[in-house]
Coordinates of C-alpha atoms and ligand atoms in Angstrom, one line a residue:
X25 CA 192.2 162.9 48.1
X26 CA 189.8 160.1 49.0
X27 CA 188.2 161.2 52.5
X28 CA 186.6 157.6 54.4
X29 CA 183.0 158.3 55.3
X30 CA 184.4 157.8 58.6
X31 CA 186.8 160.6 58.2
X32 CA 184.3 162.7 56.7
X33 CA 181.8 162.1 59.8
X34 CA 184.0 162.4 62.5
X35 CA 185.5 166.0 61.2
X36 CA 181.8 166.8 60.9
X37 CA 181.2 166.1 64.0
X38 CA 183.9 167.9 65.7
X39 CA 183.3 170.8 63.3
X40 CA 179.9 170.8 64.3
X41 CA 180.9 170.7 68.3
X42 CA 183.6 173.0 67.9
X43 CA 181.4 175.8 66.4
X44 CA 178.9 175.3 68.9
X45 CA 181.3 175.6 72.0
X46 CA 182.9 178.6 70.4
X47 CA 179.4 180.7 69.2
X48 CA 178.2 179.4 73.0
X49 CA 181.4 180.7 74.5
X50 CA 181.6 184.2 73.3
X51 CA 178.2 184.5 74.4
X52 CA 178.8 183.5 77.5
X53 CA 182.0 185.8 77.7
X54 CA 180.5 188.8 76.3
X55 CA 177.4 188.1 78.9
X56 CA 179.9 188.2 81.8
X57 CA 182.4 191.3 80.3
X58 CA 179.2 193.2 80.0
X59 CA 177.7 192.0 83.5
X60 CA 180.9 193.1 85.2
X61 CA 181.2 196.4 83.7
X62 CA 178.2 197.1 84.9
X63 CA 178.4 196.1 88.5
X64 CA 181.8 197.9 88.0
X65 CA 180.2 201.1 87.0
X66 CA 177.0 201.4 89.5
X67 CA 179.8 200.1 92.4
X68 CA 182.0 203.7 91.3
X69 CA 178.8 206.3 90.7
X70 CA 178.2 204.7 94.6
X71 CA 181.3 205.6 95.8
X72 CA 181.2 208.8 93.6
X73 CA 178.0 210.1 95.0
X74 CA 179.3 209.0 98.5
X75 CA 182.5 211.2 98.3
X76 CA 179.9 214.0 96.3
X77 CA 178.3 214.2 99.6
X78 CA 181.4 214.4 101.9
X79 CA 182.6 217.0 100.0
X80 CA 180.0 219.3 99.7
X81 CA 179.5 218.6 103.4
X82 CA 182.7 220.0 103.7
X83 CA 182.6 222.6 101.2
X84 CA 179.4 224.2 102.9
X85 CA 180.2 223.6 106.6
X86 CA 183.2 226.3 107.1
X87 CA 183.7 229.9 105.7
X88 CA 183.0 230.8 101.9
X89 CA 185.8 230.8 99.9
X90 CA 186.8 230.6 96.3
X91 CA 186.6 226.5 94.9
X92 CA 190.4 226.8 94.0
X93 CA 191.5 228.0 97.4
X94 CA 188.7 225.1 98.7
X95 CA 190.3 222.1 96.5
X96 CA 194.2 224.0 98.1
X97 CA 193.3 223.7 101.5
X98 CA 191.0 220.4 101.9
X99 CA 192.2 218.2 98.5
X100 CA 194.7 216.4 100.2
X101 CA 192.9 215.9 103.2
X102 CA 189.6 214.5 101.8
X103 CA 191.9 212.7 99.3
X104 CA 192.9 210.5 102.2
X105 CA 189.8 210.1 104.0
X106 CA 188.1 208.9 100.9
X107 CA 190.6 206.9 100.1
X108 CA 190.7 205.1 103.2
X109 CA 186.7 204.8 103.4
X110 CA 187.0 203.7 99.4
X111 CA 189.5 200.8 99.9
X112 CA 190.7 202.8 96.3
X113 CA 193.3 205.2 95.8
X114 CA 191.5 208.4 95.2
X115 CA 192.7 211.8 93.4
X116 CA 191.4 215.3 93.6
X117 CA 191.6 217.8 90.9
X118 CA 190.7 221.2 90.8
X119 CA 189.3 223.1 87.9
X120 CA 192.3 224.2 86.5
X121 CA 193.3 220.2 86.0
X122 CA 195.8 220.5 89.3
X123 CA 196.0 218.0 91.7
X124 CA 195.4 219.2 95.2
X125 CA 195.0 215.6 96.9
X126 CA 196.0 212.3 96.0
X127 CA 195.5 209.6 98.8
X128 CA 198.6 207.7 97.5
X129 CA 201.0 210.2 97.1
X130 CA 204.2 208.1 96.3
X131 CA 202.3 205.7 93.5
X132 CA 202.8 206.9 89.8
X133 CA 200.8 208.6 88.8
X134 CA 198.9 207.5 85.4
X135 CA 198.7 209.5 82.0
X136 CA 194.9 210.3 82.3
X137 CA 194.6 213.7 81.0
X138 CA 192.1 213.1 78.3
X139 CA 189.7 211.8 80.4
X140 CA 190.6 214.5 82.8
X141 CA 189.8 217.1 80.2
X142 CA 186.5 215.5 80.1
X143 CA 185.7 214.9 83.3
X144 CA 186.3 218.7 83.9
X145 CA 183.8 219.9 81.2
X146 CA 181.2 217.7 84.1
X147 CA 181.2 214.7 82.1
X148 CA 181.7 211.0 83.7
X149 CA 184.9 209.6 81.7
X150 CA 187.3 206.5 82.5
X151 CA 190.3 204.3 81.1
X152 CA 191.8 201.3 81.8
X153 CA 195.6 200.8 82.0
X154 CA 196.2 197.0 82.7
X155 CA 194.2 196.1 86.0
X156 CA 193.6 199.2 86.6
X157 CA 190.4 201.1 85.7
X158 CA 190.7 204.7 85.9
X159 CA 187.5 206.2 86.6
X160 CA 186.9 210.3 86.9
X161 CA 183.7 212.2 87.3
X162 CA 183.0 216.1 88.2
X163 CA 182.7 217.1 92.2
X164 CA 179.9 219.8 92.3
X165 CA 180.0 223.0 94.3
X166 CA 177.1 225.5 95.0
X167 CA 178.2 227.8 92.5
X168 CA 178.9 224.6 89.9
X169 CA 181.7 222.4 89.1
X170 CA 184.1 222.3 92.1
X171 CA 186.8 219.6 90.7
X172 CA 187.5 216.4 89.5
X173 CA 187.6 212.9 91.4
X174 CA 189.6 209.9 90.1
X175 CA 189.2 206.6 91.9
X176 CA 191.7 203.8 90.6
X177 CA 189.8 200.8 90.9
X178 CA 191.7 197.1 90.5
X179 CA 190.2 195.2 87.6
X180 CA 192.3 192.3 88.4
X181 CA 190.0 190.0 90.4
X182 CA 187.5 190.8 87.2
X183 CA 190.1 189.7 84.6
X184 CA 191.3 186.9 86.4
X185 CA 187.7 185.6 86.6
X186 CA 187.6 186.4 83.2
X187 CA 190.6 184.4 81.8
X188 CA 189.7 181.3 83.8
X189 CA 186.7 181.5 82.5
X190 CA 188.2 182.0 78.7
X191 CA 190.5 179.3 79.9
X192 CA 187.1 176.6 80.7
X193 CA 186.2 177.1 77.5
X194 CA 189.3 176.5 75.5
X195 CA 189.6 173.4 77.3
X196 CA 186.4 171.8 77.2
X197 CA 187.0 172.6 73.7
X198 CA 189.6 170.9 73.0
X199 CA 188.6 167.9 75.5
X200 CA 185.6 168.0 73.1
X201 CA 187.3 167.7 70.1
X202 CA 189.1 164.7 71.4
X203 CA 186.0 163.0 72.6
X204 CA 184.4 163.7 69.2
X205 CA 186.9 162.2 67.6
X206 CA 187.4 159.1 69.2
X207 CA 183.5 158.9 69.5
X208 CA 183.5 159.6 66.0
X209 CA 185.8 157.0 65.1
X210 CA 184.3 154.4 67.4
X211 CA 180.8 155.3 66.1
X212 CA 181.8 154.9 62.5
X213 CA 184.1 152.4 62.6
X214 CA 180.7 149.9 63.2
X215 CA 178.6 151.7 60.3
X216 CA 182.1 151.3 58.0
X217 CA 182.5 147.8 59.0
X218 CA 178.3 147.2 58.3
X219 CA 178.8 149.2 54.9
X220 CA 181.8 147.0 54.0
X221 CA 180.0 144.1 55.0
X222 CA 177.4 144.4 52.7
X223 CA 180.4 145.2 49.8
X224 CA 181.4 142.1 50.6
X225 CA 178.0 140.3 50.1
X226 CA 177.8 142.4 46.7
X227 CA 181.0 140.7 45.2
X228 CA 179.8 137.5 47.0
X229 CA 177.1 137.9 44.5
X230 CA 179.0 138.6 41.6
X231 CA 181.2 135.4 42.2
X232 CA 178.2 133.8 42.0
X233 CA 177.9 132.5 45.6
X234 CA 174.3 133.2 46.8
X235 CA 173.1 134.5 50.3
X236 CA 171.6 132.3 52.4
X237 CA 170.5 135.4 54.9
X238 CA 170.6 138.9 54.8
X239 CA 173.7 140.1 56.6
X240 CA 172.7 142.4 58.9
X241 CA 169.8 142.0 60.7
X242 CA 169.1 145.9 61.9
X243 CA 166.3 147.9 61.6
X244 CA 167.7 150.8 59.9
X245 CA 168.1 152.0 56.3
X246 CA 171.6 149.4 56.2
X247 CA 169.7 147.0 57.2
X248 CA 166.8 147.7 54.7
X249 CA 169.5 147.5 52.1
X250 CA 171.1 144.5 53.4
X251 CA 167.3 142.8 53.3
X252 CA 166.9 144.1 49.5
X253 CA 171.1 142.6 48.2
X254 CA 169.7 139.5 49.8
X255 CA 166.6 140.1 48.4
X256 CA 168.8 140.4 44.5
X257 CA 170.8 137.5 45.4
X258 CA 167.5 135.1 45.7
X259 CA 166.1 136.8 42.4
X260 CA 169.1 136.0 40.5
X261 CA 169.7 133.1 41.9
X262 CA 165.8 131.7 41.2
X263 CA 166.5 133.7 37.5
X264 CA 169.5 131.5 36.7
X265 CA 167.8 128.2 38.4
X266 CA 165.1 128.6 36.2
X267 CA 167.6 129.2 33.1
X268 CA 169.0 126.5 34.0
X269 CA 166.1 124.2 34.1
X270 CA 165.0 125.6 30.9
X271 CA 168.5 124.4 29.4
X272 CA 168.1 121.0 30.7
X273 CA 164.4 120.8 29.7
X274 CA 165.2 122.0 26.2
X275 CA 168.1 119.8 25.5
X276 CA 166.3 116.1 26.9
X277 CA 163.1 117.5 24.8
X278 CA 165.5 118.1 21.6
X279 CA 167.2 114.5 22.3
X280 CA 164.3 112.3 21.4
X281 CA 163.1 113.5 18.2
X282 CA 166.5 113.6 17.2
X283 CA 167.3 109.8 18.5
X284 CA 164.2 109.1 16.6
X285 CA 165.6 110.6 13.1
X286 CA 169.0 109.3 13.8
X287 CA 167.3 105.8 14.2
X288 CA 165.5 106.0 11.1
X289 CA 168.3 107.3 9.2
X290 CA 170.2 104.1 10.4
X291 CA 167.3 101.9 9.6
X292 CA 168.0 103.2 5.9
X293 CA 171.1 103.2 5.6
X294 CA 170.9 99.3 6.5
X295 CA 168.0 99.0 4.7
X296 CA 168.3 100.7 1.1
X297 CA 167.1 98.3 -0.9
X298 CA 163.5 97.7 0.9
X299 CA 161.4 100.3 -0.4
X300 CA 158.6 99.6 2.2
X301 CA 161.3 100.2 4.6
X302 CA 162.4 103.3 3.5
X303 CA 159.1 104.9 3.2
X304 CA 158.2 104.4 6.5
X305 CA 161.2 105.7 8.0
X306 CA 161.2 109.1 5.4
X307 CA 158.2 109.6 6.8
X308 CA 159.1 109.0 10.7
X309 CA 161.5 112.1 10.0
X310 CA 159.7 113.9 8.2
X311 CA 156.8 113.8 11.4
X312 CA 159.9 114.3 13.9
X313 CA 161.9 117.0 12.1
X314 CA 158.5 119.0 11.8
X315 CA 158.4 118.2 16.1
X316 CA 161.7 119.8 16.3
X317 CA 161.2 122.3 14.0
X318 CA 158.2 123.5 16.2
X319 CA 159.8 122.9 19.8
X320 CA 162.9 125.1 17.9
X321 CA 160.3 127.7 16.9
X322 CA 158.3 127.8 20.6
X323 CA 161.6 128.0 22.4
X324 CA 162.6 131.0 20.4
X325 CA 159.7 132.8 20.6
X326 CA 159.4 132.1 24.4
X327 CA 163.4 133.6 25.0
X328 CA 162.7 136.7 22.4
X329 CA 159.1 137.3 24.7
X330 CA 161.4 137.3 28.0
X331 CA 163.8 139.9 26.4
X332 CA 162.2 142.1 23.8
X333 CA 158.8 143.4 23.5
X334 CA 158.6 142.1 20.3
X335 CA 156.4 143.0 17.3
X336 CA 153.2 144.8 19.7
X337 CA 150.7 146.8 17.9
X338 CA 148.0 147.4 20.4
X339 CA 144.6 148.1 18.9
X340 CA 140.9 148.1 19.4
X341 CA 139.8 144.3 19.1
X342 CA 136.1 143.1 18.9
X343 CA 136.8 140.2 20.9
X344 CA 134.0 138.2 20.3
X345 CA 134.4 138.4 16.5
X346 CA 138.1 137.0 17.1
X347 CA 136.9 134.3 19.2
X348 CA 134.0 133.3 16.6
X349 CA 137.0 133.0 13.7
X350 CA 138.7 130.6 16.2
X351 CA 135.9 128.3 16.9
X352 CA 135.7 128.2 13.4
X353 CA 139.0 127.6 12.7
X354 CA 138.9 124.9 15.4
X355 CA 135.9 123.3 14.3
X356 CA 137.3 120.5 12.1
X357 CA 139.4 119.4 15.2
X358 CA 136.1 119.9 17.7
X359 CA 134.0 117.6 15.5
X360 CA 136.6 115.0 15.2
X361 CA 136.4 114.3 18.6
X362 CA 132.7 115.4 18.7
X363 CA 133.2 118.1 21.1
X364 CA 130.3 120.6 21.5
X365 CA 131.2 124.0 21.6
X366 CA 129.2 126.5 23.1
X367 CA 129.4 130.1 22.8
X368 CA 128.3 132.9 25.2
X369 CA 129.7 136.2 23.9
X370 CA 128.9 139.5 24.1
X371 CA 130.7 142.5 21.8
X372 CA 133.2 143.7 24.1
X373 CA 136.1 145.7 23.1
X374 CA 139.6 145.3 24.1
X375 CA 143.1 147.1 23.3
X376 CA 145.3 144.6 22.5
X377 CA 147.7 143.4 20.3
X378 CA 145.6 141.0 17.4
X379 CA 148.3 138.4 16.9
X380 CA 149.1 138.0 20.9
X381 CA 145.6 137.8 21.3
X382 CA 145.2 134.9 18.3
X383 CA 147.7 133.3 19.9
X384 CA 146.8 133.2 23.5
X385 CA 142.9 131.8 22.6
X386 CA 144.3 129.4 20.1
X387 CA 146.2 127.5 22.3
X388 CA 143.9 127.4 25.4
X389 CA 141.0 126.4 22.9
X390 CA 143.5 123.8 21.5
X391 CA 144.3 122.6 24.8
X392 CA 140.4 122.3 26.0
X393 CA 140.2 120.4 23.0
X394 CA 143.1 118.1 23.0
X395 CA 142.4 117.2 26.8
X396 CA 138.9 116.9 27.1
X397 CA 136.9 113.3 26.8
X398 CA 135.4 111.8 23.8
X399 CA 132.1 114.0 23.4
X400 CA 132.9 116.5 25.8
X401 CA 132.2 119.8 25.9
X402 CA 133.9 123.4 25.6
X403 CA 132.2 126.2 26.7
X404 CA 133.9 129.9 25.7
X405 CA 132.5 133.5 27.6
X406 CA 133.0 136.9 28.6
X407 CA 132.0 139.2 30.8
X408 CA 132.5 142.6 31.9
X409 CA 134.1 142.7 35.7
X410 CA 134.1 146.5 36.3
X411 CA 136.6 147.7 34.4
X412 CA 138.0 144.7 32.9
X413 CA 136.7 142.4 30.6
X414 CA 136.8 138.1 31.5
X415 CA 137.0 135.0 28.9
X416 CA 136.8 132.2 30.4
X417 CA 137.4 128.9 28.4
X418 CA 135.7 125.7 30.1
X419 CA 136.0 122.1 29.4
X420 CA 134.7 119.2 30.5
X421 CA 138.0 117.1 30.3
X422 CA 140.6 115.0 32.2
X423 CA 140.9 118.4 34.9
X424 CA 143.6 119.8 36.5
X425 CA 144.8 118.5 40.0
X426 CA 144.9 121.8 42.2
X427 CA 148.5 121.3 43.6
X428 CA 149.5 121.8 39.6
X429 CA 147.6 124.9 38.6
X430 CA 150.2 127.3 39.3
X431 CA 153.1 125.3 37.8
X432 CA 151.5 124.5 34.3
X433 CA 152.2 127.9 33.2
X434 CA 156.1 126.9 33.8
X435 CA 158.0 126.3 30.4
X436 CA 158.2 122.3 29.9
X437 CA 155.7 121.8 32.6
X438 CA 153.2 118.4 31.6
X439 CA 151.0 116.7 33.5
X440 CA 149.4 114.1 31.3
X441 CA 153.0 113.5 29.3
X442 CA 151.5 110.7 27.4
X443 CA 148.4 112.7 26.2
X444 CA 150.8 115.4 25.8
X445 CA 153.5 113.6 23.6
X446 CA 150.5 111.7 21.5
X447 CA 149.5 115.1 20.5
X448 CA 152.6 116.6 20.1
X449 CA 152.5 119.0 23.5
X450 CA 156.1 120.1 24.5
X451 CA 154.9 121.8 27.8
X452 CA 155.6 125.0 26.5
X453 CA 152.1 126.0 25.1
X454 CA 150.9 127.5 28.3
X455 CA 154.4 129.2 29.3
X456 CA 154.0 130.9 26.2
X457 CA 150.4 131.9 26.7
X458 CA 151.3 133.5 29.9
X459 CA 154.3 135.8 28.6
X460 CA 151.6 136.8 25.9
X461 CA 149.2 137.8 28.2
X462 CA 151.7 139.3 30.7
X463 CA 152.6 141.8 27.5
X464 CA 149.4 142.6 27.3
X465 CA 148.8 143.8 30.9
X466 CA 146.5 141.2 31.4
X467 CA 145.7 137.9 33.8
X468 CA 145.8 134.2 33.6
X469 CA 144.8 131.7 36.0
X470 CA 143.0 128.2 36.1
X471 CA 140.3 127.0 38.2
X472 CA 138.3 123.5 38.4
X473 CA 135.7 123.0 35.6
X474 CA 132.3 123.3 36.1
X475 CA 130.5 121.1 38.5
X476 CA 133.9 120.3 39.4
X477 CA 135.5 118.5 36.6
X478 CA 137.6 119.6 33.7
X479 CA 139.0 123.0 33.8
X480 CA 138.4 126.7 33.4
X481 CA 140.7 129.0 32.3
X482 CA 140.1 132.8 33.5
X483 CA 141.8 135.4 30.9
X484 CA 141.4 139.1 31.8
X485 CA 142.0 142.3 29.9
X486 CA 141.2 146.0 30.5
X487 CA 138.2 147.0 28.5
X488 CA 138.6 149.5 25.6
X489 CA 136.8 152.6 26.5
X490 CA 136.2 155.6 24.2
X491 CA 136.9 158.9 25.6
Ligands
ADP9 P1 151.4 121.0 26.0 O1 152.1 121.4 24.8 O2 152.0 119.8 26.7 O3 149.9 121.0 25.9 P2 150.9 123.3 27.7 O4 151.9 124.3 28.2 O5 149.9 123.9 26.7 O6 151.8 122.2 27.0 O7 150.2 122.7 28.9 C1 150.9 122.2 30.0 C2 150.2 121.0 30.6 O8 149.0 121.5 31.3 C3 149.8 120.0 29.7 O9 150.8 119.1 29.5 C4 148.6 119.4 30.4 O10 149.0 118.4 31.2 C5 148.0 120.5 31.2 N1 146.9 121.2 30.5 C6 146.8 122.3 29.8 N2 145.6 122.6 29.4 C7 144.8 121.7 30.0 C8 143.4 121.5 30.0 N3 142.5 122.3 29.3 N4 142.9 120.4 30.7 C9 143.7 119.6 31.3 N5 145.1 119.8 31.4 C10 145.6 120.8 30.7

């Protein structure tokens, strides 16, 4: 059976109230049963010591004669008087169990010879019998036990407290378990409707329509969890934006190399007997197919970054040795523009994948290259930063405006497009270096060149250290 958590908190709740009235209760009930029985029992050793003396009084005050013949001749007499100066009916026994005085003659009598037997071998005993408590202790002589007196004390105004008082109880009980509940219910009904609320938002989500607030604005742990689905919904929503653009990006980039081809395979078609013709337009594909080949290649590599951690083999790498084999590599590029490179490096160690890290100073060198000036100049560092280790990349070239520094690390993203399509750049060069670097628990970011033009770009790695 499927119990509502509003169900489940409002029997808690009265389950909870309930046991505490009921453990609070028989205290309370006990407390008073044994409270009474006590006044009960000092109120009769009163009236027994009372009716001790008068006896005795008695006993001593005429001639000596035998107990028996005492209890014969006075019982019923001091039966009445104490019974009169008690309020209570009172009985008088002699030793041999007989009664000699009984202040109520005509009442019936009550079964109470086991506690008589008792009460004659000088021992206090009582029983009750309904509202009545029947309560005998020994009468002393001079020469020892003289008898037995019985008062009959009425327990009812005692019981009758003691029933209302059981009565209280069992109705505040219930009135509690009624107010529970419907507190209960009216309690949970507004955490059910929050929690349904925020179901509500969840397939909101799923259906693809996106919050534009968090739905409950509390400051409890609901509305922590409302602030976090909202929270979701914005992620996703920026994810799938962002896929989106990407989609749109890749499809306009793929559309003009391939109007270019299409043109050129037109143009030869018309033109099949003009060998000049053809030449030129075989090798116009051949330039744009190898630009679509690449964007293809960069795109895929940039989706499989975002959703496998591809090929990573971390390993000890002397970075300056790998940025020496770049510059060297780069060298027939930096002279054709006659760039100066120059190089500060120290031996520093990093863990790292090789390839990632190829990749990531390859394209940030190729980029200080491709957009610096005509005799500019690249500088490439590092330093150690406590424990990390820095490589900065500076050139002296066209700069980065500040407002764009964050978003040229965005697939697609171009500033100078017509530097960038002159040299082939699809935006995507940077996008890529970040996801590299990102994989390698590293940092990226871009600052102004130095004395304020061209631009500077900060790498940052954890150093390697032996242990
Ligand atoms: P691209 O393939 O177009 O070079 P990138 O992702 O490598 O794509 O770079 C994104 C954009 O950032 C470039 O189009 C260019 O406008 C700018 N950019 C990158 N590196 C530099 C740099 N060193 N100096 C100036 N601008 C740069």
């Amino acid at each position: 059976m499927r119990l509502s958590l509003k169900w489940k908190f409002t029997l808690f709740l009265a389950g909870l109230l309930l046991f505490t009235i009921a453990v609070l209760s028989s205290l309370i009930m006990n407390g008073v049963a044994r409270y009474q029985r006590n006044q009960m029992e000092s109120s009769l050793e009163q009236l027994v010591n009372t009716a001790q003396i008068r006896v005795t009084q008695q006993y001593i005050s005429g001639t000596r004669i035998p107990p028996q013949t005492f209890m014969n001749v006075e019982g019923q007499k001091l039966a009445n008087e104490l019974g009169s100066n008690s309020g209570t009916r009172v009985l008088l026994y002699g030793m041999n169990g007989q009664v000699f005085g009984d202040s109520l003659p005509m009442a019936t009598k009550a079964d109470v010879a086991d506690a008589l037997s008792f009460a004659l071998q000088n021992k206090i005993a009582y029983l009750t019998e309904g509202d009545t408590l029947h309560y005998l202790a020994p009468l002393q002589g001079t020469d020892g036990q003289l008898g037995v007196i019985q008062f009959d004390s009425s327990l009812f105004a005692q019981n009758s407290f003691y029933q209302q008082l059981l009565h209280l109880f069992l109705y505040s009980g219930l009135g509690v378990l009624v107010i529970s509940f419907l507190f209960g219910q009216f309690y949970m009904n507004r955490q059910a409707a929050a929690i349904s609320r925020l179901k509500t938002e969840t397939d909101h989500i799923r259906m693809g329509q996106y919050l534009p607030s968090p739905g409950l604005a509390r400051k409890d742990e609901l509305g922590e969890l409302s602030s976090g689905i909202f929270d979701m919904s914005q992620a996703i929503k920026a994810n799938l934006d962002a896929q989106k653009q990407f989609f749109d990006n890749i499809s306009h980039e793929f559309k003009t190399p391939l109007t270019a081809i299409k043109a050129n395979a037109d143009l030869m078609q018309m033109y099949d007997d003009d060998p000049v013709m053809i030449r030129e337009s075989s090798s116009a594909i051949a330039h744009e197919s190898t630009r679509l080949y690449e964007l293809v290649e960069t795109a895929l590599h940039l989706s499989a970054l975002e959703k496998y951690s591809f090929d990573n083999h971390p390993e000890p790498v002397q970075i300056d040795e790998l940025l020496e084999d770049l510059c060297l590599r780069l060298k027939g590029k930096t002279d054709k523009s006659g760039i100066t490179l120059h190089k500060r490096l120290a031996p520093f160690i990093i863990w790292a994948d090789r390839n990632s890290l190829t990749h990531i100073f390859l394209n940030l060198l190729d980029n200080a290259i491709k957009y610096n000036i005509q005799n500019g100049e690249i500088t490439v560092q590092s330093r150690q930063i406590e424990q990390e280790i820095e490589i900065v990349i500076q050139d002296t070239g066209i700069g980065i405006p500040p407002e764009e520094r964050k978003r040229i690390f965005e697939p697609f993203y171009t500033i100078h497009a017509d530097r960038a399509r002159q040299t082939g750049g699809t935006g995507l060069g940077l996008a890529l270096v970040r996801q590299f670097v990102e994989k390698q628990n590293g940092t990226i970011r871009v600052e102004e060149g130095p004395d304020g033009h061209g631009s500077t770009f900060v790498v940052r790695f954890r150093a390697y250290t032996f242990e």
